[in-house]
Amino acid sequence: MKKENILILGPTYSSKSTSVFLEKLLSILLPLANHIYLASGTPSKAYINKVQWYKPVSFNNVLSDGKKMKLKMCFIYIVNQVLLMLLLIKLVMKKRFRIVISISMDPLPIILLKILGKKVVKYWGGSITRVSSVTMNCKTRWVTLSILQEKLLAFFSDKIIIESASCLKFQKLEGYKQKIVISPLYVDTDIFLRNNSAKHKKTIAYIGNL
C-alpha cells in the first residue's frame, strides 16, 4: 500500500481534549502515512517529534452575553479562520499532500482546501447546532448560522467519519449517507481496565469520548 502525506487540520485554539484526541488519531495514522503535517492550535505532546506541527495565529474567543459581544465573537471566529487559511496556502505551496483529515468544525478552511484540489475527510465528533442552542441562549439566528456551518462542512467533505450508526440521526447526517464511514475510536485499555464489578460496592459509569 502506498503511503500518503497527510495534513491533519485541528481547531485554532489550544485544548487538552484535542491533544488527547490527536494522540489517539496519530497512533493510528503514523504507521500508515509517509509524512504527517499538523495545523492546529494544539500539538500532540506524545508525537510532537514525529509530525511537522504548524501553529496558526489566532485570537481568543470568550463566550459572553450581550449583542456586541456575540458580534465580536463572530468577527474573531471569522478572522481566526482567515488566518488559518493563509497558513494552509503556505503549506500547499511548500508541502505535498493529497489528503486532509479535519477534526475542526471551521468550514472556510475546508472550502479552501477543496478549491485547491485536496481530498477532505471530516471527523464528525458532535453537533454544533445543539451546542449553539445552549451557549447562545437558543437564539434562532445563532442556531441557523450553526446549521449553515454544519451543512457547509458536510457538503464540502469527501468522507465523513462518525463513531456509530446512531450518530447519523443525532448529528443530522442522513442526507450524506454516501459519504459516511463508521469508525469507532478505540478505548485505551491502559487507562480503562476491565475488572469484576461484582467485587465493588459501587459502580461508576462513564459516558463520553474515551
CSV table of N, CA, C and O in Angstrom, one decimal, residues 60-80 131-143 145-146 149:
chain,number,residue,atom,x,y,z
A,60,ASN,N,-8.1,34.8,21.0
A,60,ASN,CA,-9.0,34.1,21.9
A,60,ASN,C,-10.5,34.6,21.7
A,60,ASN,O,-10.7,35.8,21.5
A,61,ASN,N,-11.4,33.6,21.8
A,61,ASN,CA,-12.8,33.9,21.7
A,61,ASN,C,-13.5,33.5,22.9
A,61,ASN,O,-13.7,32.3,23.2
A,62,VAL,N,-14.0,34.4,23.7
A,62,VAL,CA,-14.6,34.1,25.0
A,62,VAL,C,-16.1,34.2,24.9
A,62,VAL,O,-16.6,35.3,24.4
A,63,LEU,N,-16.8,33.2,25.3
A,63,LEU,CA,-18.3,33.3,25.3
A,63,LEU,C,-18.8,34.3,26.3
A,63,LEU,O,-18.3,34.4,27.5
A,64,SER,N,-19.7,35.1,25.9
A,64,SER,CA,-20.3,36.1,26.8
A,64,SER,C,-21.7,36.5,26.3
A,64,SER,O,-22.0,36.3,25.2
A,65,ASP,N,-22.4,37.1,27.2
A,65,ASP,CA,-23.7,37.6,26.8
A,65,ASP,C,-23.6,39.0,26.2
A,65,ASP,O,-22.6,39.7,26.3
A,66,GLY,N,-24.7,39.4,25.6
A,66,GLY,CA,-24.8,40.7,25.0
A,66,GLY,C,-24.6,40.7,23.5
A,66,GLY,O,-23.8,39.9,23.0
A,67,LYS,N,-25.3,41.6,22.8
A,67,LYS,CA,-25.3,41.6,21.4
A,67,LYS,C,-23.9,41.9,20.8
A,67,LYS,O,-23.4,41.3,19.9
A,68,LYS,N,-23.3,43.0,21.4
A,68,LYS,CA,-22.0,43.4,20.9
A,68,LYS,C,-20.9,42.3,21.1
A,68,LYS,O,-20.1,42.1,20.2
A,69,MET,N,-21.0,41.6,22.2
A,69,MET,CA,-20.0,40.5,22.5
A,69,MET,C,-20.2,39.4,21.5
A,69,MET,O,-19.2,38.8,21.0
A,70,LYS,N,-21.5,39.1,21.2
A,70,LYS,CA,-21.7,38.0,20.2
A,70,LYS,C,-21.3,38.3,18.8
A,70,LYS,O,-20.7,37.5,18.1
A,71,LEU,N,-21.4,39.6,18.5
A,71,LEU,CA,-20.9,40.1,17.2
A,71,LEU,C,-19.4,40.0,17.2
A,71,LEU,O,-18.8,39.7,16.1
A,72,LYS,N,-18.8,40.4,18.3
A,72,LYS,CA,-17.3,40.3,18.4
A,72,LYS,C,-16.8,38.9,18.3
A,72,LYS,O,-15.8,38.6,17.6
A,73,MET,N,-17.6,38.0,18.9
A,73,MET,CA,-17.2,36.5,18.8
A,73,MET,C,-17.3,36.1,17.4
A,73,MET,O,-16.4,35.3,16.9
A,74,CYS,N,-18.3,36.5,16.6
A,74,CYS,CA,-18.4,36.1,15.2
A,74,CYS,C,-17.2,36.6,14.4
A,74,CYS,O,-16.7,36.0,13.5
A,75,PHE,N,-16.9,37.9,14.7
A,75,PHE,CA,-15.8,38.5,14.0
A,75,PHE,C,-14.5,37.8,14.2
A,75,PHE,O,-13.7,37.5,13.3
A,76,ILE,N,-14.2,37.5,15.5
A,76,ILE,CA,-13.0,36.8,15.9
A,76,ILE,C,-13.0,35.4,15.2
A,76,ILE,O,-11.9,34.9,14.7
A,77,TYR,N,-14.1,34.7,15.2
A,77,TYR,CA,-14.2,33.4,14.6
A,77,TYR,C,-13.9,33.4,13.2
A,77,TYR,O,-13.1,32.5,12.7
A,78,ILE,N,-14.4,34.4,12.4
A,78,ILE,CA,-14.0,34.5,11.0
A,78,ILE,C,-12.6,34.9,10.8
A,78,ILE,O,-11.9,34.3,9.9
A,79,VAL,N,-12.1,35.8,11.6
A,79,VAL,CA,-10.7,36.2,11.5
A,79,VAL,C,-9.7,35.0,11.7
A,79,VAL,O,-8.7,34.8,11.0
A,80,ASN,N,-10.0,34.2,12.7
A,80,ASN,CA,-9.2,33.1,13.0
A,80,ASN,C,-9.2,32.1,11.8
A,80,ASN,O,-8.1,31.5,11.5
A,131,VAL,N,-24.9,22.5,20.6
A,131,VAL,CA,-24.1,23.4,21.4
A,131,VAL,C,-24.5,24.8,21.4
A,131,VAL,O,-24.7,25.5,22.3
A,132,SER,N,-24.8,25.3,20.1
A,132,SER,CA,-25.2,26.7,19.9
A,132,SER,C,-26.5,27.0,20.6
A,132,SER,O,-26.7,28.1,21.1
A,133,SER,N,-27.4,26.0,20.6
A,133,SER,CA,-28.7,26.3,21.1
A,133,SER,C,-28.6,26.5,22.7
A,133,SER,O,-29.5,27.1,23.2
A,134,VAL,N,-27.5,26.0,23.3
A,134,VAL,CA,-27.3,26.2,24.7
A,134,VAL,C,-26.5,27.5,25.0
A,134,VAL,O,-26.9,28.3,25.7
A,135,THR,N,-25.3,27.6,24.3
A,135,THR,CA,-24.4,28.7,24.6
A,135,THR,C,-25.0,30.0,24.1
A,135,THR,O,-24.6,31.1,24.6
A,136,MET,N,-25.8,30.0,23.1
A,136,MET,CA,-26.3,31.2,22.5
A,136,MET,C,-27.8,31.5,23.0
A,136,MET,O,-28.5,32.2,22.4
A,137,ASN,N,-28.2,30.8,24.1
A,137,ASN,CA,-29.5,31.0,24.7
A,137,ASN,C,-30.6,30.7,23.7
A,137,ASN,O,-31.6,31.4,23.7
A,138,CYS,N,-30.4,29.7,22.8
A,138,CYS,CA,-31.5,29.3,21.9
A,138,CYS,C,-31.9,30.4,20.9
A,138,CYS,O,-33.1,30.3,20.5
A,139,LYS,N,-31.1,31.4,20.7
A,139,LYS,CA,-31.5,32.4,19.7
A,139,LYS,C,-31.5,31.8,18.3
A,139,LYS,O,-30.6,31.1,17.9
A,140,THR,N,-32.6,32.0,17.6
A,140,THR,CA,-32.9,31.3,16.3
A,140,THR,C,-31.8,31.7,15.3
A,140,THR,O,-31.3,30.8,14.6
A,141,ARG,N,-31.3,32.9,15.3
A,141,ARG,CA,-30.3,33.3,14.3
A,141,ARG,C,-29.0,32.6,14.5
A,141,ARG,O,-28.3,32.3,13.5
A,142,TRP,N,-28.6,32.4,15.8
A,142,TRP,CA,-27.3,31.7,16.0
A,142,TRP,C,-27.4,30.2,15.7
A,142,TRP,O,-26.5,29.6,15.2
A,143,VAL,N,-28.6,29.6,16.0
A,143,VAL,CA,-28.8,28.2,15.7
A,143,VAL,C,-28.8,28.1,14.1
A,143,VAL,O,-28.2,27.1,13.6
A,145,LEU,N,-27.2,29.9,12.0
A,145,LEU,CA,-25.8,30.0,11.5
A,145,LEU,C,-25.1,28.7,11.7
A,145,LEU,O,-24.2,28.3,10.9
A,146,SER,N,-25.3,28.1,12.9
A,146,SER,CA,-24.7,26.8,13.2
A,146,SER,C,-25.1,25.7,12.2
A,146,SER,O,-24.3,24.9,11.8
A,149,GLN,N,-23.3,26.3,9.1
A,149,GLN,CA,-21.9,25.8,9.2
A,149,GLN,C,-21.8,24.3,9.1
A,149,GLN,O,-20.9,23.8,8.4
